[in-house]
C-alpha cells in the first residue's frame, strides 16, 4: 500500500499536468490577492463603498480561507487535477503492468486517491500561502481574527474539498475517461448542479409544503459551497458528517468498481 | 512427471452470451516458448488477460507452478505481462517508466533497472520520452516493464505486431535470450504464424474461443511436413499392407491415409497394394505450411 502511494506520488511529481496546475494555483492565489487588495484597500478610491458592502472592512484569516479556497474557481482547479491524475493510469494502460500482480485490486484506487489528496493539499497550500499570505502581509485591513474560526473554516474547507475530490475521482473511475470525469465535475463546480438542486427544492416545496429535508440538504456541493462558516457547532458537525459520508461512498465505490471490473 | 509452470482448467470468459474463451485448457511446461496461434478475435488476448490477472474468468481456473485457488494469487508476482499495447507513461523516459513500476514493488536498485534496459537494447535512450519511441522501442520497453518483477512466466500478446523486419528480428533475439539464458517461460500469441514458428517450442491453436489443438513443435511440424497422401478403395486392407511393409508414421484422415516416412517409395506402395487387389485412387506427395495446416484445422481460408 505504502509502495503504491509512493509510486503514485512519483508519477505525480513527474507529470506535466501537476506542474501546470501548480503554476495555475499560484496564479490563482496571486489573482485572488490582487482583487482583494483592490477592493479592500481601494487606493485609487475606484470601488467606493463596495468594500464595506462586501464585508471587506476587516479581512480575517478565516474569511480569506473561505473566499480563496472554498470557491468554485478553486474547485475547478481541484477537479481538473483529480480527473487528470486519476485517469492517467487508465488512459495509458499502465495499470496493466501492476494490477495483476497485486493481491487486492482495490488498493490501487485507494492509493491513487490518497496520492491525489496529497496533491490537492499541495495545491491548496500553494494557493493559500501565496494568496492568503500576500493578503495578510499587504492588505491593510487584514487582522488574523479568531484562531478558532480560522481552524474551523480551514478544517471544514479542507474536508469539503477532499470530499468533492472523492466525488470527482469516482466519476473518473466509473466512466473510465477524462471526459466522463470532467463533465460531471464541471457541472458541480460551475454551479449548474446547484441550479438543478434549487429547482428540485422548489418542486419538493410545491408538492410537500415545507418539508424538514430539502434536496439541497443532501447534495455536498450545495451544502459545502453555501455553508455559513459562522454557523454553530452542530451545523459544522453535520457538514463534516456529510463530507465524510460522500468521501466514504465515492472512494469506496471506486474501490468496489476496480475490484469487480476487468482491466481494459 | 511434466513440470508445468501454467495449466488452465476449462478457463471460460463470457461477455453476455458470447464466449470469448470457451473451456480452454492449455499446458505450458517450464522452459517452453508456448505460441498461441489464432486469428484476431480468436480469444488469445482474453485468455492471456485472465492468466495475467486483468480479467476475471467466468468459470474455470488456472494453476501457476501447480498452485491453484488463493495460492495462484501468491504466484502472480512471478508473472510478467505485456498485453496489447505496452502500458507506458508517454511523458516519462524509459527509466522513469521502469522506476514507477519498481517503486510499486519496493525495488530500489536502479542498476537492476539499468540492466533491464540493456537487456532490451534501450540503455542509450537517456532523456528521450516514451512518446518519442518507435513502436519497436515501445514494445521492448514493454517487455522490460514485464521483467521488473523478475517473472518466471512471461505473457506476451502480439509483441511482434506492427514491427518492421529488423524489429521482428530484434524481438526474436530478446525472446530467445530470455528463454535460454534467463530460463523464463514465455507464453506468446501472434497471428503471424511464420514468425511464431521461428521462436515457439510448443503450440496451442485457438479458434472462436476454443483450443483446437496443443502440440509440440516437432509434432506440429510433422503434421505440416511433407507426406504421401494415399486414397484407395479399402482403407483397412491398405493399412494392413502398409504395416506389413514396415510403415509406422501413418495417419488416417477421413478417406485419406497420410504417410510421413520413406516418401520416395510411392511406386512400391502402389505395386504392393495392386498385389492385394486394392485399387489406388490417388497417391501424391504433399506438404503444408504451418499456415495451411492452421487453415485446415480452423476451416478457414488462406489469403493466397
PDB file of C-alpha atoms in Angstrom, chain B residues 64-177:
ATOM      1  CA  UNK B  64       0.779 -21.464 -11.774  1.00  0.00           C
ATOM      2  CA  UNK B  65       3.599 -23.821 -10.781  1.00  0.00           C
ATOM      3  CA  UNK B  66       0.917 -26.230  -9.652  1.00  0.00           C
ATOM      4  CA  UNK B  67      -0.649 -23.760  -7.204  1.00  0.00           C
ATOM      5  CA  UNK B  68      -4.335 -23.076  -7.592  1.00  0.00           C
ATOM      6  CA  UNK B  69      -7.034 -21.032  -5.877  1.00  0.00           C
ATOM      7  CA  UNK B  70      -5.693 -18.468  -3.441  1.00  0.00           C
ATOM      8  CA  UNK B  71      -2.206 -19.905  -3.842  1.00  0.00           C
ATOM      9  CA  UNK B  72      -2.302 -18.830  -7.501  1.00  0.00           C
ATOM     10  CA  UNK B  73      -2.703 -15.239  -6.331  1.00  0.00           C
ATOM     11  CA  UNK B  74       0.512 -15.580  -4.363  1.00  0.00           C
ATOM     12  CA  UNK B  75       2.281 -16.713  -7.515  1.00  0.00           C
ATOM     13  CA  UNK B  76       1.040 -13.775  -9.610  1.00  0.00           C
ATOM     14  CA  UNK B  77       4.144 -11.660  -8.822  1.00  0.00           C
ATOM     15  CA  UNK B  78       6.043 -14.325 -10.763  1.00  0.00           C
ATOM     16  CA  UNK B  79       4.095 -13.441 -13.897  1.00  0.00           C
ATOM     17  CA  UNK B  80       5.111 -10.608 -16.214  1.00  0.00           C
ATOM     18  CA  UNK B  81       2.694  -9.381 -18.834  1.00  0.00           C
ATOM     19  CA  UNK B  82       2.691  -7.342 -21.985  1.00  0.00           C
ATOM     20  CA  UNK B  83      -0.837  -7.401 -23.277  1.00  0.00           C
ATOM     21  CA  UNK B  84      -1.923  -5.455 -26.349  1.00  0.00           C
ATOM     22  CA  UNK B  85      -0.092  -2.097 -26.380  1.00  0.00           C
ATOM     23  CA  UNK B  86       2.586  -1.582 -23.728  1.00  0.00           C
ATOM     24  CA  UNK B  87       1.246   0.467 -20.803  1.00  0.00           C
ATOM     25  CA  UNK B  88       3.698   3.345 -20.640  1.00  0.00           C
ATOM     26  CA  UNK B  89       3.518   6.923 -19.426  1.00  0.00           C
ATOM     27  CA  UNK B  90       4.218   8.819 -22.654  1.00  0.00           C
ATOM     28  CA  UNK B  91       5.804  11.810 -20.923  1.00  0.00           C
ATOM     29  CA  UNK B  92       8.258   9.699 -18.963  1.00  0.00           C
ATOM     30  CA  UNK B  93      11.601   8.291 -20.060  1.00  0.00           C
ATOM     31  CA  UNK B  94      12.240   4.560 -20.283  1.00  0.00           C
ATOM     32  CA  UNK B  95      13.989   4.627 -16.909  1.00  0.00           C
ATOM     33  CA  UNK B  96      11.197   6.650 -15.263  1.00  0.00           C
ATOM     34  CA  UNK B  97       8.605   4.184 -16.539  1.00  0.00           C
ATOM     35  CA  UNK B  98      10.578   1.265 -15.130  1.00  0.00           C
ATOM     36  CA  UNK B  99      11.139   3.143 -11.891  1.00  0.00           C
ATOM     37  CA  UNK B 100       7.411   3.771 -11.493  1.00  0.00           C
ATOM     38  CA  UNK B 101       6.700   0.044 -11.525  1.00  0.00           C
ATOM     39  CA  UNK B 102       9.778  -0.686  -9.421  1.00  0.00           C
ATOM     40  CA  UNK B 103       8.602   1.713  -6.686  1.00  0.00           C
ATOM     41  CA  UNK B 104       5.255  -0.089  -6.560  1.00  0.00           C
ATOM     42  CA  UNK B 105       7.116  -3.345  -5.975  1.00  0.00           C
ATOM     43  CA  UNK B 106       9.539  -1.886  -3.456  1.00  0.00           C
ATOM     44  CA  UNK B 107      12.563  -2.315  -5.733  1.00  0.00           C
ATOM     45  CA  UNK B 108      15.138   0.395  -5.140  1.00  0.00           C
ATOM     46  CA  UNK B 109      18.125  -0.871  -7.109  1.00  0.00           C
ATOM     47  CA  UNK B 110      18.498   1.440 -10.128  1.00  0.00           C
ATOM     48  CA  UNK B 111      21.372  -0.611 -11.535  1.00  0.00           C
ATOM     49  CA  UNK B 112      18.949  -3.540 -11.828  1.00  0.00           C
ATOM     50  CA  UNK B 113      16.627  -1.362 -13.893  1.00  0.00           C
ATOM     51  CA  UNK B 114      19.565  -0.161 -15.979  1.00  0.00           C
ATOM     52  CA  UNK B 115      20.387  -3.823 -16.598  1.00  0.00           C
ATOM     53  CA  UNK B 116      16.867  -4.458 -17.822  1.00  0.00           C
ATOM     54  CA  UNK B 117      17.137  -1.575 -20.263  1.00  0.00           C
ATOM     55  CA  UNK B 118      20.402  -3.035 -21.517  1.00  0.00           C
ATOM     56  CA  UNK B 119      18.788  -6.436 -21.957  1.00  0.00           C
ATOM     57  CA  UNK B 120      16.196  -5.000 -24.306  1.00  0.00           C
ATOM     58  CA  UNK B 121      18.632  -2.662 -26.037  1.00  0.00           C
ATOM     59  CA  UNK B 122      17.299   0.609 -24.633  1.00  0.00           C
ATOM     60  CA  UNK B 123      20.225   1.569 -22.413  1.00  0.00           C
ATOM     61  CA  UNK B 124      21.056   4.617 -24.507  1.00  0.00           C
ATOM     62  CA  UNK B 125      17.642   6.269 -24.675  1.00  0.00           C
ATOM     63  CA  UNK B 126      18.586   8.801 -21.971  1.00  0.00           C
ATOM     64  CA  UNK B 127      16.047  11.587 -21.578  1.00  0.00           C
ATOM     65  CA  UNK B 128      14.027  10.610 -24.621  1.00  0.00           C
ATOM     66  CA  UNK B 129      10.391  10.300 -23.643  1.00  0.00           C
ATOM     67  CA  UNK B 130       8.388   7.163 -24.334  1.00  0.00           C
ATOM     68  CA  UNK B 131       6.067   9.068 -26.675  1.00  0.00           C
ATOM     69  CA  UNK B 132       9.052   9.690 -28.953  1.00  0.00           C
ATOM     70  CA  UNK B 133       9.918   5.981 -29.160  1.00  0.00           C
ATOM     71  CA  UNK B 134       9.348   3.874 -32.260  1.00  0.00           C
ATOM     72  CA  UNK B 135       6.842   1.038 -31.994  1.00  0.00           C
ATOM     73  CA  UNK B 136       9.684  -1.473 -31.677  1.00  0.00           C
ATOM     74  CA  UNK B 137      11.256   0.509 -28.844  1.00  0.00           C
ATOM     75  CA  UNK B 138       7.911   0.763 -27.059  1.00  0.00           C
ATOM     76  CA  UNK B 139       7.427  -2.997 -27.356  1.00  0.00           C
ATOM     77  CA  UNK B 140      10.911  -3.627 -25.990  1.00  0.00           C
ATOM     78  CA  UNK B 141      10.289  -1.232 -23.120  1.00  0.00           C
ATOM     79  CA  UNK B 142       7.002  -3.066 -22.529  1.00  0.00           C
ATOM     80  CA  UNK B 143       9.000  -6.294 -22.174  1.00  0.00           C
ATOM     81  CA  UNK B 144      11.440  -4.601 -19.789  1.00  0.00           C
ATOM     82  CA  UNK B 145       8.423  -3.434 -17.748  1.00  0.00           C
ATOM     83  CA  UNK B 146       7.164  -7.011 -17.630  1.00  0.00           C
ATOM     84  CA  UNK B 147      10.589  -8.151 -16.405  1.00  0.00           C
ATOM     85  CA  UNK B 148      10.799  -5.729 -13.464  1.00  0.00           C
ATOM     86  CA  UNK B 149       9.202  -8.216 -11.065  1.00  0.00           C
ATOM     87  CA  UNK B 150      11.643 -10.970 -12.158  1.00  0.00           C
ATOM     88  CA  UNK B 151       8.947 -13.221 -13.614  1.00  0.00           C
ATOM     89  CA  UNK B 152       9.190 -16.952 -14.159  1.00  0.00           C
ATOM     90  CA  UNK B 153       6.397 -16.741 -16.706  1.00  0.00           C
ATOM     91  CA  UNK B 154       6.186 -14.000 -19.292  1.00  0.00           C
ATOM     92  CA  UNK B 155       2.932 -13.411 -21.144  1.00  0.00           C
ATOM     93  CA  UNK B 156       3.344 -11.523 -24.399  1.00  0.00           C
ATOM     94  CA  UNK B 157       0.338 -10.693 -26.518  1.00  0.00           C
ATOM     95  CA  UNK B 158       1.203  -9.993 -30.150  1.00  0.00           C
ATOM     96  CA  UNK B 159       4.602  -8.439 -29.334  1.00  0.00           C
ATOM     97  CA  UNK B 160       5.680  -8.529 -32.982  1.00  0.00           C
ATOM     98  CA  UNK B 161       2.539  -6.922 -34.314  1.00  0.00           C
ATOM     99  CA  UNK B 162       3.332  -3.912 -36.480  1.00  0.00           C
ATOM    100  CA  UNK B 163       7.102  -4.257 -36.214  1.00  0.00           C
ATOM    101  CA  UNK B 164       9.388  -3.869 -39.220  1.00  0.00           C
ATOM    102  CA  UNK B 165      11.626  -6.836 -40.192  1.00  0.00           C
ATOM    103  CA  UNK B 166      14.505  -5.535 -38.101  1.00  0.00           C
ATOM    104  CA  UNK B 167      12.223  -5.018 -35.129  1.00  0.00           C
ATOM    105  CA  UNK B 168      10.897  -8.553 -35.516  1.00  0.00           C
ATOM    106  CA  UNK B 169      14.439  -9.952 -35.646  1.00  0.00           C
ATOM    107  CA  UNK B 170      15.402  -7.997 -32.502  1.00  0.00           C
ATOM    108  CA  UNK B 171      12.314  -9.227 -30.705  1.00  0.00           C
ATOM    109  CA  UNK B 172      13.122 -12.806 -31.675  1.00  0.00           C
ATOM    110  CA  UNK B 173      16.619 -12.369 -30.280  1.00  0.00           C
ATOM    111  CA  UNK B 174      15.255 -10.987 -26.996  1.00  0.00           C
ATOM    112  CA  UNK B 175      12.801 -13.866 -26.635  1.00  0.00           C
ATOM    113  CA  UNK B 176      15.492 -16.469 -27.217  1.00  0.00           C
ATOM    114  CA  UNK B 177      17.762 -14.715 -24.720  1.00  0.00           C
TER     115      UNK B 177
END
